mmCIF file of C-alpha atoms and ligand atoms in Angstrom:
data_model
loop_
_atom_site.group_PDB
_atom_site.id
_atom_site.type_symbol
_atom_site.label_atom_id
_atom_site.label_comp_id
_atom_site.label_asym_id
_atom_site.label_seq_id
_atom_site.Cartn_x
_atom_site.Cartn_y
_atom_site.Cartn_z
ATOM 1 C CA UNK W 1 12.942 45.831 -12.227
ATOM 2 C CA UNK W 2 11.178 42.546 -13.945
ATOM 3 C CA UNK W 3 13.708 39.719 -12.889
ATOM 4 C CA UNK W 4 14.014 37.273 -15.827
ATOM 5 C CA UNK W 5 14.586 33.295 -15.179
ATOM 6 C CA UNK W 6 18.241 33.266 -15.306
ATOM 7 C CA UNK W 7 18.309 29.669 -15.927
ATOM 8 C CA UNK W 8 17.558 30.245 -19.622
ATOM 9 C CA UNK W 9 20.885 31.825 -19.963
ATOM 10 C CA UNK W 10 22.624 28.604 -19.192
ATOM 11 C CA UNK W 11 21.304 27.014 -22.228
ATOM 12 C CA UNK W 12 23.566 26.131 -25.017
ATOM 13 C CA UNK W 13 22.923 27.662 -28.390
ATOM 14 C CA UNK W 14 19.442 27.268 -29.954
ATOM 15 C CA UNK W 15 17.128 24.281 -29.428
ATOM 16 C CA UNK W 16 18.767 21.449 -31.576
ATOM 17 C CA UNK W 17 16.169 21.328 -34.524
ATOM 18 C CA UNK W 18 15.753 25.066 -35.108
ATOM 19 C CA UNK W 19 19.559 25.334 -35.151
ATOM 20 C CA UNK W 20 19.689 22.587 -37.772
ATOM 21 C CA UNK W 21 16.896 24.552 -39.598
ATOM 22 C CA UNK W 22 18.906 27.689 -39.319
ATOM 23 C CA UNK W 23 22.096 25.965 -40.836
ATOM 24 C CA UNK W 24 20.018 24.305 -43.719
ATOM 25 C CA UNK W 25 18.229 27.699 -44.592
ATOM 26 C CA UNK W 26 21.774 29.600 -44.684
ATOM 27 C CA UNK W 27 22.856 26.501 -47.248
ATOM 28 C CA UNK W 28 19.825 26.783 -49.309
ATOM 29 C CA UNK W 29 20.030 30.490 -49.421
ATOM 30 C CA UNK W 30 23.550 30.360 -50.831
ATOM 31 C CA UNK W 31 22.726 27.422 -53.007
ATOM 32 C CA UNK W 32 19.103 27.912 -54.168
ATOM 33 C CA UNK W 33 19.083 25.184 -56.768
ATOM 34 C CA UNK W 34 20.527 22.539 -54.533
ATOM 35 C CA UNK W 35 17.787 19.672 -54.369
ATOM 36 C CA UNK W 36 18.022 19.288 -50.451
ATOM 37 C CA UNK W 37 16.373 16.106 -49.008
ATOM 38 C CA UNK W 38 15.360 16.539 -45.318
ATOM 39 C CA UNK W 39 16.016 13.501 -43.174
ATOM 40 C CA UNK W 40 16.761 15.634 -40.035
ATOM 41 C CA UNK W 41 13.774 16.413 -37.711
ATOM 42 C CA UNK W 42 11.556 13.390 -37.449
ATOM 43 C CA UNK W 43 8.619 15.148 -38.954
ATOM 44 C CA UNK W 44 5.915 12.988 -40.978
ATOM 45 C CA UNK W 45 5.383 13.472 -44.619
ATOM 46 C CA UNK W 46 2.573 10.998 -45.444
ATOM 47 C CA UNK W 47 -1.084 12.583 -45.438
ATOM 48 C CA UNK W 48 -3.658 11.689 -42.502
ATOM 49 C CA UNK W 49 -5.326 8.241 -43.226
ATOM 50 C CA UNK W 50 -8.552 8.594 -44.844
ATOM 51 C CA UNK W 51 -10.510 7.330 -41.813
ATOM 52 C CA UNK W 52 -9.089 10.095 -39.676
ATOM 53 C CA UNK W 53 -9.810 12.677 -42.257
ATOM 54 C CA UNK W 54 -13.341 11.447 -42.437
ATOM 55 C CA UNK W 55 -13.775 11.838 -38.618
ATOM 56 C CA UNK W 56 -12.208 15.230 -38.640
ATOM 57 C CA UNK W 57 -14.686 16.362 -41.541
ATOM 58 C CA UNK W 58 -17.671 14.870 -39.510
ATOM 59 C CA UNK W 59 -16.630 16.476 -36.332
ATOM 60 C CA UNK W 60 -16.032 19.907 -38.210
ATOM 61 C CA UNK W 61 -19.744 19.324 -39.460
ATOM 62 C CA UNK W 62 -20.977 18.898 -35.802
ATOM 63 C CA UNK W 63 -19.122 22.229 -34.748
ATOM 64 C CA UNK W 64 -21.122 23.937 -37.649
ATOM 65 C CA UNK W 65 -24.571 23.010 -36.044
ATOM 66 C CA UNK W 66 -25.881 24.776 -32.944
ATOM 67 C CA UNK W 67 -27.338 21.389 -31.784
ATOM 68 C CA UNK W 68 -23.896 19.544 -31.833
ATOM 69 C CA UNK W 69 -21.398 22.473 -31.375
ATOM 70 C CA UNK W 70 -18.955 22.009 -28.532
ATOM 71 C CA UNK W 71 -17.356 24.672 -26.529
ATOM 72 C CA UNK W 72 -14.685 24.046 -23.701
ATOM 73 C CA UNK W 73 -14.193 20.409 -23.474
ATOM 74 C CA UNK W 74 -12.739 18.327 -20.407
ATOM 75 C CA UNK W 75 -9.454 19.533 -19.757
ATOM 76 C CA UNK W 76 -8.332 15.948 -19.374
ATOM 77 C CA UNK W 77 -9.785 14.709 -22.807
ATOM 78 C CA UNK W 78 -13.170 13.385 -23.856
ATOM 79 C CA UNK W 79 -14.094 9.859 -22.621
ATOM 80 C CA UNK W 80 -14.674 8.507 -26.043
ATOM 81 C CA UNK W 81 -10.945 9.099 -26.647
ATOM 82 C CA UNK W 82 -9.709 8.100 -23.178
ATOM 83 C CA UNK W 83 -11.676 4.972 -23.203
ATOM 84 C CA UNK W 84 -10.637 4.033 -26.869
ATOM 85 C CA UNK W 85 -7.019 4.407 -25.560
ATOM 86 C CA UNK W 86 -7.473 2.441 -22.427
ATOM 87 C CA UNK W 87 -8.801 -0.431 -24.321
ATOM 88 C CA UNK W 88 -6.595 -0.312 -27.228
ATOM 89 C CA UNK W 89 -3.517 0.608 -26.052
ATOM 90 C CA UNK W 90 -3.268 -0.795 -22.720
ATOM 91 C CA UNK W 91 -6.031 -3.535 -21.914
ATOM 92 C CA UNK W 92 -5.348 -5.230 -25.242
ATOM 93 C CA UNK W 93 -1.757 -5.679 -24.288
ATOM 94 C CA UNK W 94 -2.610 -6.860 -20.652
ATOM 95 C CA UNK W 95 -1.697 -3.369 -19.048
ATOM 96 C CA UNK W 96 -3.944 -2.280 -16.713
ATOM 97 C CA UNK W 97 -4.430 1.442 -17.062
ATOM 98 C CA UNK W 98 -7.991 3.086 -16.570
ATOM 99 C CA UNK W 99 -9.472 5.790 -18.900
ATOM 100 C CA UNK W 100 -9.395 8.479 -15.875
ATOM 101 C CA UNK W 101 -5.563 8.029 -15.733
ATOM 102 C CA UNK W 102 -5.192 9.075 -19.297
ATOM 103 C CA UNK W 103 -4.738 13.009 -19.683
ATOM 104 C CA UNK W 104 -5.242 13.760 -23.474
ATOM 105 C CA UNK W 105 -2.987 16.725 -24.499
ATOM 106 C CA UNK W 106 -1.583 18.562 -27.530
ATOM 107 C CA UNK W 107 1.886 16.892 -27.520
ATOM 108 C CA UNK W 108 4.365 14.613 -25.625
ATOM 109 C CA UNK W 109 7.165 17.559 -26.180
ATOM 110 C CA UNK W 110 4.939 19.809 -24.038
ATOM 111 C CA UNK W 111 3.973 17.097 -21.533
ATOM 112 C CA UNK W 112 7.537 15.686 -20.986
ATOM 113 C CA UNK W 113 8.592 19.590 -20.417
ATOM 114 C CA UNK W 114 5.293 20.594 -18.192
ATOM 115 C CA UNK W 115 5.551 17.400 -16.070
ATOM 116 C CA UNK W 116 8.503 19.192 -14.076
ATOM 117 C CA UNK W 117 5.702 21.497 -12.718
ATOM 118 C CA UNK W 118 4.439 18.922 -10.208
ATOM 119 C CA UNK W 119 7.782 18.051 -9.077
ATOM 120 C CA UNK W 120 9.976 19.798 -6.347
ATOM 121 C CA UNK W 121 13.385 21.356 -6.502
ATOM 122 C CA UNK W 122 16.296 19.520 -5.500
ATOM 123 C CA UNK W 123 15.560 16.160 -7.447
ATOM 124 C CA UNK W 124 18.393 14.372 -8.824
ATOM 125 C CA UNK W 125 17.723 13.862 -12.492
ATOM 126 C CA UNK W 126 18.948 11.028 -14.540
ATOM 127 C CA UNK W 127 18.981 11.243 -18.490
ATOM 128 C CA UNK W 128 20.388 8.689 -20.895
ATOM 129 C CA UNK W 129 23.201 10.146 -23.059
ATOM 130 C CA UNK W 130 22.356 10.870 -26.197
ATOM 131 C CA UNK W 131 18.835 11.710 -25.269
ATOM 132 C CA UNK W 132 15.916 13.944 -26.818
ATOM 133 C CA UNK W 133 17.013 17.486 -26.079
ATOM 134 C CA UNK W 134 13.505 18.567 -24.387
ATOM 135 C CA UNK W 135 14.287 16.433 -21.274
ATOM 136 C CA UNK W 136 17.596 18.261 -20.565
ATOM 137 C CA UNK W 137 16.707 21.687 -21.592
ATOM 138 C CA UNK W 138 13.377 21.812 -19.644
ATOM 139 C CA UNK W 139 15.323 20.906 -16.645
ATOM 140 C CA UNK W 140 17.910 23.528 -17.251
ATOM 141 C CA UNK W 141 15.083 25.945 -17.437
ATOM 142 C CA UNK W 142 13.593 24.697 -14.174
ATOM 143 C CA UNK W 143 16.649 25.337 -12.508
ATOM 144 C CA UNK W 144 17.488 21.735 -11.674
ATOM 145 C CA UNK W 145 21.068 21.984 -13.296
ATOM 146 C CA UNK W 146 24.275 24.161 -13.213
ATOM 147 C CA UNK W 147 26.115 25.428 -16.057
ATOM 148 C CA UNK W 148 26.983 23.216 -19.107
ATOM 149 C CA UNK W 149 30.705 22.187 -19.590
ATOM 150 C CA UNK W 150 32.430 22.329 -22.902
ATOM 151 C CA UNK W 151 30.955 18.990 -24.174
ATOM 152 C CA UNK W 152 27.466 20.560 -23.214
ATOM 153 C CA UNK W 153 27.028 18.360 -20.159
ATOM 154 C CA UNK W 154 25.137 20.199 -17.348
ATOM 155 C CA UNK W 155 26.453 20.094 -13.683
ATOM 156 C CA UNK W 156 23.953 18.210 -11.492
ATOM 157 C CA UNK W 157 22.540 15.964 -14.001
ATOM 158 C CA UNK W 158 23.258 12.220 -13.847
ATOM 159 C CA UNK W 159 24.211 11.254 -17.593
ATOM 160 C CA UNK W 160 24.029 7.661 -18.572
ATOM 161 C CA UNK W 161 25.911 6.912 -21.582
ATOM 162 C CA UNK W 162 24.204 4.684 -24.329
ATOM 163 C CA UNK W 163 26.756 3.901 -26.881
ATOM 164 C CA UNK W 164 27.806 0.776 -29.232
ATOM 165 C CA UNK W 165 30.042 -0.271 -26.259
ATOM 166 C CA UNK W 166 27.321 -0.978 -23.800
ATOM 167 C CA UNK W 167 24.815 -2.113 -26.654
ATOM 168 C CA UNK W 168 22.926 1.170 -26.191
ATOM 169 C CA UNK W 169 21.782 -0.314 -22.780
ATOM 170 C CA UNK W 170 22.714 2.285 -20.272
ATOM 171 C CA UNK W 171 23.960 1.116 -16.734
ATOM 172 C CA UNK W 172 21.649 1.954 -13.793
ATOM 173 C CA UNK W 173 22.821 5.257 -11.875
ATOM 174 C CA UNK W 174 25.938 5.001 -9.686
ATOM 175 C CA UNK W 175 24.158 7.424 -7.326
ATOM 176 C CA UNK W 176 20.525 7.745 -5.982
ATOM 177 C CA UNK W 177 18.431 9.674 -8.436
ATOM 178 C CA UNK W 178 15.025 10.744 -8.300
ATOM 179 C CA UNK W 179 13.578 11.329 -11.652
ATOM 180 C CA UNK W 180 14.603 9.158 -14.675
ATOM 181 C CA UNK W 181 13.901 9.804 -18.166
ATOM 182 C CA UNK W 182 13.598 6.808 -20.596
ATOM 183 C CA UNK W 183 12.584 6.794 -24.268
ATOM 184 C CA UNK W 184 12.018 3.325 -25.997
ATOM 185 C CA UNK W 185 11.958 2.812 -28.690
ATOM 186 C CA UNK W 186 14.696 5.388 -28.173
ATOM 187 C CA UNK W 187 15.025 8.762 -29.831
ATOM 188 C CA UNK W 188 17.732 9.131 -31.257
ATOM 189 C CA UNK W 189 19.203 5.760 -31.449
ATOM 190 C CA UNK W 190 16.354 3.858 -32.570
ATOM 191 C CA UNK W 191 17.297 0.889 -30.106
ATOM 192 C CA UNK W 192 14.735 -0.875 -27.816
ATOM 193 C CA UNK W 193 14.758 -1.897 -23.964
ATOM 194 C CA UNK W 194 13.868 -5.621 -23.452
ATOM 195 C CA UNK W 195 11.543 -6.730 -20.585
ATOM 196 C CA UNK W 196 14.497 -7.559 -18.499
ATOM 197 C CA UNK W 197 15.957 -4.072 -18.833
ATOM 198 C CA UNK W 198 12.675 -2.293 -18.057
ATOM 199 C CA UNK W 199 12.070 -4.597 -15.116
ATOM 200 C CA UNK W 200 15.564 -3.458 -13.848
ATOM 201 C CA UNK W 201 14.429 0.303 -14.094
ATOM 202 C CA UNK W 202 11.175 -0.340 -12.587
ATOM 203 C CA UNK W 203 13.055 -2.283 -9.773
ATOM 204 C CA UNK W 204 15.351 0.332 -9.211
ATOM 205 C CA UNK W 205 12.759 2.974 -9.025
ATOM 206 C CA UNK W 206 10.759 1.033 -6.491
ATOM 207 C CA UNK W 207 14.051 0.693 -4.315
ATOM 208 C CA UNK W 208 15.101 4.347 -4.508
ATOM 209 C CA UNK W 209 11.414 5.960 -4.408
ATOM 210 C CA UNK W 210 12.413 7.269 -7.776
ATOM 211 C CA UNK W 211 9.711 8.119 -10.529
ATOM 212 C CA UNK W 212 10.483 6.998 -14.124
ATOM 213 C CA UNK W 213 9.265 9.291 -17.063
ATOM 214 C CA UNK W 214 8.663 6.837 -19.769
ATOM 215 C CA UNK W 215 8.459 8.374 -23.411
ATOM 216 C CA UNK W 216 6.774 5.901 -25.627
ATOM 217 C CA UNK W 217 5.996 8.154 -28.399
ATOM 218 C CA UNK W 218 7.324 5.618 -30.928
ATOM 219 C CA UNK W 219 5.976 2.359 -29.628
ATOM 220 C CA UNK W 220 4.009 1.471 -32.766
ATOM 221 C CA UNK W 221 7.211 0.996 -34.571
ATOM 222 C CA UNK W 222 8.121 -1.911 -32.407
ATOM 223 C CA UNK W 223 8.335 -5.143 -34.643
ATOM 224 C CA UNK W 224 9.707 -7.480 -32.415
ATOM 225 C CA UNK W 225 7.197 -9.133 -30.453
ATOM 226 C CA UNK W 226 9.196 -9.712 -27.303
ATOM 227 C CA UNK W 227 9.625 -5.976 -26.797
ATOM 228 C CA UNK W 228 7.238 -4.287 -24.426
ATOM 229 C CA UNK W 229 5.147 -1.317 -25.869
ATOM 230 C CA UNK W 230 4.313 0.280 -22.468
ATOM 231 C CA UNK W 231 6.129 0.387 -19.197
ATOM 232 C CA UNK W 232 3.014 -0.763 -17.697
ATOM 233 C CA UNK W 233 3.513 -4.224 -19.172
ATOM 234 C CA UNK W 234 6.169 -4.316 -16.370
ATOM 235 C CA UNK W 235 5.378 -5.511 -12.935
ATOM 236 C CA UNK W 236 5.265 -2.806 -10.333
ATOM 237 C CA UNK W 237 5.421 0.036 -12.994
ATOM 238 C CA UNK W 238 2.069 1.574 -11.996
ATOM 239 C CA UNK W 239 3.820 2.610 -8.629
ATOM 240 C CA UNK W 240 6.598 4.272 -10.157
ATOM 241 C CA UNK W 241 6.194 5.500 -13.927
ATOM 242 C CA UNK W 242 4.346 8.054 -15.981
ATOM 243 C CA UNK W 243 4.052 7.379 -19.570
ATOM 244 C CA UNK W 244 4.090 9.552 -22.621
ATOM 245 C CA UNK W 245 2.387 8.770 -25.865
ATOM 246 C CA UNK W 246 1.578 10.436 -28.973
ATOM 247 C CA UNK W 247 -0.409 10.405 -32.269
ATOM 248 C CA UNK W 248 2.363 12.471 -34.152
ATOM 249 C CA UNK W 249 4.559 9.506 -35.494
ATOM 250 C CA UNK W 250 1.675 6.995 -35.589
ATOM 251 C CA UNK W 251 -1.316 8.737 -37.181
ATOM 252 C CA UNK W 252 0.418 11.631 -38.507
ATOM 253 C CA UNK W 253 -0.374 14.363 -36.181
ATOM 254 C CA UNK W 254 2.856 16.350 -36.041
ATOM 255 C CA UNK W 255 0.997 19.284 -37.508
ATOM 256 C CA UNK W 256 -2.711 18.264 -35.931
ATOM 257 C CA UNK W 257 -1.441 17.714 -32.196
ATOM 258 C CA UNK W 258 -2.590 15.182 -30.062
ATOM 259 C CA UNK W 259 -1.208 13.031 -27.502
ATOM 260 C CA UNK W 260 -1.688 11.758 -23.997
ATOM 261 C CA UNK W 261 0.162 11.152 -20.720
ATOM 262 C CA UNK W 262 -0.764 8.420 -18.256
ATOM 263 C CA UNK W 263 -0.377 9.048 -14.678
ATOM 264 C CA UNK W 264 -1.524 6.052 -12.562
ATOM 265 C CA UNK W 265 -3.296 6.481 -9.346
ATOM 266 C CA UNK W 266 -0.684 4.058 -7.815
ATOM 267 C CA UNK W 267 1.877 6.283 -8.479
ATOM 268 C CA UNK W 268 3.160 8.471 -5.426
ATOM 269 C CA UNK W 269 5.918 11.043 -4.738
ATOM 270 C CA UNK W 270 7.003 12.497 -1.371
ATOM 271 C CA UNK W 271 6.243 15.923 0.260
ATOM 272 C CA UNK W 272 8.941 18.114 1.832
ATOM 273 C CA UNK W 273 7.776 16.754 4.989
ATOM 274 C CA UNK W 274 8.407 13.069 3.870
ATOM 275 C CA UNK W 275 4.828 11.994 3.307
ATOM 276 C CA UNK W 276 3.770 9.955 0.383
ATOM 277 C CA UNK W 277 1.477 11.688 -1.708
ATOM 278 C CA UNK W 278 -0.461 10.761 -4.918
ATOM 279 C CA UNK W 279 0.819 12.219 -8.133
ATOM 280 C CA UNK W 280 -2.366 11.733 -10.223
ATOM 281 C CA UNK W 281 -4.348 14.780 -8.279
ATOM 282 C CA UNK W 282 -1.234 17.040 -8.906
ATOM 283 C CA UNK W 283 -1.211 16.672 -12.799
ATOM 284 C CA UNK W 284 -5.091 16.687 -13.015
ATOM 285 C CA UNK W 285 -4.817 20.102 -10.897
ATOM 286 C CA UNK W 286 -1.989 21.162 -13.215
ATOM 287 C CA UNK W 287 -3.752 20.529 -16.409
ATOM 288 C CA UNK W 288 -6.987 21.871 -15.214
ATOM 289 C CA UNK W 289 -5.318 25.070 -14.204
ATOM 290 C CA UNK W 290 -3.145 25.580 -17.133
ATOM 291 C CA UNK W 291 -4.548 23.798 -20.031
ATOM 292 C CA UNK W 292 -8.087 24.009 -21.552
ATOM 293 C CA UNK W 293 -7.933 20.422 -23.812
ATOM 294 C CA UNK W 294 -7.249 19.352 -27.266
ATOM 295 C CA UNK W 295 -9.927 20.661 -29.735
ATOM 296 C CA UNK W 296 -12.985 18.309 -29.962
ATOM 297 C CA UNK W 297 -12.376 17.655 -33.806
ATOM 298 C CA UNK W 298 -8.840 16.936 -33.344
ATOM 299 C CA UNK W 299 -9.905 14.412 -30.486
ATOM 300 C CA UNK W 300 -12.360 12.838 -32.811
ATOM 301 C CA UNK W 301 -9.818 12.722 -35.531
ATOM 302 C CA UNK W 302 -7.448 10.604 -32.957
ATOM 303 C CA UNK W 303 -10.342 8.287 -31.906
ATOM 304 C CA UNK W 304 -10.607 7.139 -35.532
ATOM 305 C CA UNK W 305 -7.153 5.784 -35.140
ATOM 306 C CA UNK W 306 -8.817 2.968 -33.231
ATOM 307 C CA UNK W 307 -11.617 2.220 -35.683
ATOM 308 C CA UNK W 308 -10.909 -1.104 -37.789
ATOM 309 C CA UNK W 309 -9.952 0.978 -40.941
ATOM 310 C CA UNK W 310 -7.911 3.503 -38.932
ATOM 311 C CA UNK W 311 -5.844 0.761 -37.391
ATOM 312 C CA UNK W 312 -5.281 -0.637 -40.559
ATOM 313 C CA UNK W 313 -4.444 2.548 -42.332
ATOM 314 C CA UNK W 314 -2.150 3.823 -39.585
ATOM 315 C CA UNK W 315 -0.340 0.381 -39.750
ATOM 316 C CA UNK W 316 0.162 0.879 -43.426
ATOM 317 C CA UNK W 317 1.863 4.239 -42.908
ATOM 318 C CA UNK W 318 4.099 3.004 -39.853
ATOM 319 C CA UNK W 319 5.137 -0.211 -42.310
ATOM 320 C CA UNK W 320 5.813 2.497 -45.281
ATOM 321 C CA UNK W 321 8.337 4.446 -42.864
ATOM 322 C CA UNK W 322 9.756 1.088 -41.540
ATOM 323 C CA UNK W 323 10.433 0.203 -45.074
ATOM 324 C CA UNK W 324 12.021 3.545 -45.635
ATOM 325 C CA UNK W 325 14.426 2.707 -42.617
ATOM 326 C CA UNK W 326 15.408 -0.578 -43.859
ATOM 327 C CA UNK W 327 16.615 0.798 -47.179
ATOM 328 C CA UNK W 328 18.522 3.554 -45.276
ATOM 329 C CA UNK W 329 20.020 0.748 -43.089
ATOM 330 C CA UNK W 330 20.972 -1.542 -46.259
ATOM 331 C CA UNK W 331 22.230 1.386 -48.375
ATOM 332 C CA UNK W 332 24.750 2.588 -45.404
ATOM 333 C CA UNK W 333 25.787 -0.754 -44.749
ATOM 334 C CA UNK W 334 26.634 -1.407 -48.471
ATOM 335 C CA UNK W 335 29.137 1.279 -48.123
ATOM 336 C CA UNK W 336 30.536 -0.133 -44.977
ATOM 337 C CA UNK W 337 28.948 2.243 -42.505
ATOM 338 C CA UNK W 338 27.750 0.635 -39.060
ATOM 339 C CA UNK W 339 24.286 1.421 -38.558
ATOM 340 C CA UNK W 340 21.876 0.773 -35.270
ATOM 341 C CA UNK W 341 18.176 1.178 -34.765
ATOM 342 C CA UNK W 342 15.841 1.550 -37.618
ATOM 343 C CA UNK W 343 14.278 -1.887 -37.148
ATOM 344 C CA UNK W 344 11.817 -1.042 -34.256
ATOM 345 C CA UNK W 345 11.966 2.736 -34.761
ATOM 346 C CA UNK W 346 11.831 5.240 -37.499
ATOM 347 C CA UNK W 347 15.347 6.501 -36.757
ATOM 348 C CA UNK W 348 18.651 5.049 -38.141
ATOM 349 C CA UNK W 349 21.783 5.798 -36.048
ATOM 350 C CA UNK W 350 25.054 5.783 -37.588
ATOM 351 C CA UNK W 351 28.631 5.874 -36.808
ATOM 352 C CA UNK W 352 30.480 8.669 -38.662
ATOM 353 C CA UNK W 353 33.276 7.224 -40.712
ATOM 354 C CA UNK W 354 36.725 7.315 -39.220
ATOM 355 C CA UNK W 355 37.092 10.182 -36.846
ATOM 356 C CA UNK W 356 34.600 12.592 -38.550
ATOM 357 C CA UNK W 357 32.766 14.578 -35.706
ATOM 358 C CA UNK W 358 29.026 14.592 -35.927
ATOM 359 C CA UNK W 359 28.708 18.251 -36.954
ATOM 360 C CA UNK W 360 31.490 17.630 -39.667
ATOM 361 C CA UNK W 361 29.411 14.912 -40.996
ATOM 362 C CA UNK W 362 26.536 17.090 -41.057
ATOM 363 C CA UNK W 363 28.098 19.796 -43.142
ATOM 364 C CA UNK W 364 29.728 17.071 -45.383
ATOM 365 C CA UNK W 365 26.424 15.587 -46.234
ATOM 366 C CA UNK W 366 24.751 18.770 -46.664
ATOM 367 C CA UNK W 367 27.341 20.498 -48.653
ATOM 368 C CA UNK W 368 28.385 17.357 -50.909
ATOM 369 C CA UNK W 369 25.058 15.222 -51.045
ATOM 370 C CA UNK W 370 22.516 17.845 -50.093
ATOM 371 C CA UNK W 371 21.028 15.565 -47.340
ATOM 372 C CA UNK W 372 20.213 16.786 -43.984
ATOM 373 C CA UNK W 373 20.447 14.817 -41.169
ATOM 374 C CA UNK W 374 21.028 15.230 -37.286
ATOM 375 C CA UNK W 375 24.406 15.577 -35.612
ATOM 376 C CA UNK W 376 24.692 12.928 -32.761
ATOM 377 C CA UNK W 377 26.320 15.391 -30.499
ATOM 378 C CA UNK W 378 23.414 17.525 -30.619
ATOM 379 C CA UNK W 379 21.686 14.891 -28.477
ATOM 380 C CA UNK W 380 24.344 14.844 -25.949
ATOM 381 C CA UNK W 381 27.917 14.124 -25.701
ATOM 382 C CA UNK W 382 27.904 10.555 -25.708
ATOM 383 C CA UNK W 383 26.430 11.096 -29.208
ATOM 384 C CA UNK W 384 29.578 12.501 -30.527
ATOM 385 C CA UNK W 385 30.719 10.427 -33.674
ATOM 386 C CA UNK W 386 27.075 9.290 -34.538
ATOM 387 C CA UNK W 387 24.608 10.535 -36.990
ATOM 388 C CA UNK W 388 20.791 10.305 -36.931
ATOM 389 C CA UNK W 389 18.860 9.806 -39.932
ATOM 390 C CA UNK W 390 15.070 9.896 -39.916
ATOM 391 C CA UNK W 391 12.957 7.638 -42.189
ATOM 392 C CA UNK W 392 10.188 10.021 -42.311
ATOM 393 C CA UNK W 393 10.125 11.095 -46.029
ATOM 394 C CA UNK W 394 8.488 9.824 -49.358
ATOM 395 C CA UNK W 395 9.975 6.615 -50.948
ATOM 396 C CA UNK W 396 11.574 8.574 -53.898
ATOM 397 C CA UNK W 397 13.410 11.052 -51.498
ATOM 398 C CA UNK W 398 14.715 8.053 -49.332
ATOM 399 C CA UNK W 399 15.804 6.029 -52.432
ATOM 400 C CA UNK W 400 17.581 9.116 -53.695
ATOM 401 C CA UNK W 401 19.037 9.940 -50.411
ATOM 402 C CA UNK W 402 20.642 6.345 -50.502
ATOM 403 C CA UNK W 403 22.060 6.907 -53.796
ATOM 404 C CA UNK W 404 23.713 10.247 -52.739
ATOM 405 C CA UNK W 405 25.083 8.586 -49.446
ATOM 406 C CA UNK W 406 26.499 5.798 -51.297
ATOM 407 C CA UNK W 407 27.966 8.133 -54.122
ATOM 408 C CA UNK W 408 29.648 10.212 -51.441
ATOM 409 C CA UNK W 409 30.690 7.396 -48.953
ATOM 410 C CA UNK W 410 31.180 4.642 -51.450
HETATM 411 C C1 MLT O 1 12.837 14.699 -33.506
HETATM 412 O O1 MLT O 1 13.082 14.708 -34.649
HETATM 413 O O2 MLT O 1 13.596 14.150 -32.477
HETATM 414 C C2 MLT O 1 11.413 14.665 -33.233
HETATM 415 O O3 MLT O 1 10.781 15.039 -34.479
HETATM 416 C C3 MLT O 1 11.410 15.706 -32.326
HETATM 417 C C4 MLT O 1 9.931 15.854 -31.564
HETATM 418 O O4 MLT O 1 9.329 14.737 -31.659
HETATM 419 O O5 MLT O 1 9.602 16.886 -31.071
#
């Protein structure tokens, strides 16, 4: 008898975005003429920048010739990309990360889930609430939680509410935790963490022997110069933090797939016997065993994001999406909706009008304005009464979305 992983049966409904996709499909099937605009899942819409396309083409040509063809690459990523990341994303910001601490991968979603492979059972896990659902669901799958209650909170997880009442800055955990998921700029709220806030987290982790799993997939959207882009800009973070980054939302790689995870050599955890153990070799072992690297052509394309042209073109795309976010913010504010985020992030987080629940607002917006967003409660119980709009779309669609929202809510 083949036993299944019973933990999967604890998962609530479908994963959030497929569930939204299912509802939108049902609506479109019933209303085939409705001109639906999708501001739900944060999926980029603008084409790859020319410098990246040129690098991709050149790499394809290399693969077409016996002399330059490549088979398996290093599981950790090619040096040309790891070195470009270390120089541009870290050294340039005064954050000491060496190329061999960088593990190139096919996505931050995968890495934030897979990272649990190298941590033991019995860790107490803290997540902010609302939260990117992958952190919670992968802990459920791994058996790190009990069952969910009616609000969707899983027993055993330490939820740290982030709402307008605390300015979206969750308090430190009230009990000792071992793993802490932080995402800044935050998905879904679009808010950021100051240097002081991050220092408090790093100090907490150092005092409690905890590890911070820091998701910085949206760091390129930071416009406020006082906000750190990397956790390694914070004193002591190399001893306690793993950082996840992605080319998805910066260089437009949601379909091309390239990301990286930083595991500093100073980072340690504890064995069941109570001894300190470096974590870097564990992730290296995990990746070498279960992963065969990102395609050469994709890594060449990612490296082109660090060329002079690539940097300029990537910046233009980010500024384009940020201008979309500003339009959404203004449009919502003009009809009296309270909005958060959208200044240092591609997500606008809004308070639903009156006592409308997140899913009711989703249904109203889809049914009447033919607009798709993401219900806040899908990101956690503390997201109830909030709603997320993504700035990833064409300018024409965002302008049209603003008009429709104003017509419906004005
Ligand atoms: C989101 O909409 O939250 C993101 O697109 C999800 C992701 O990056 O996996």
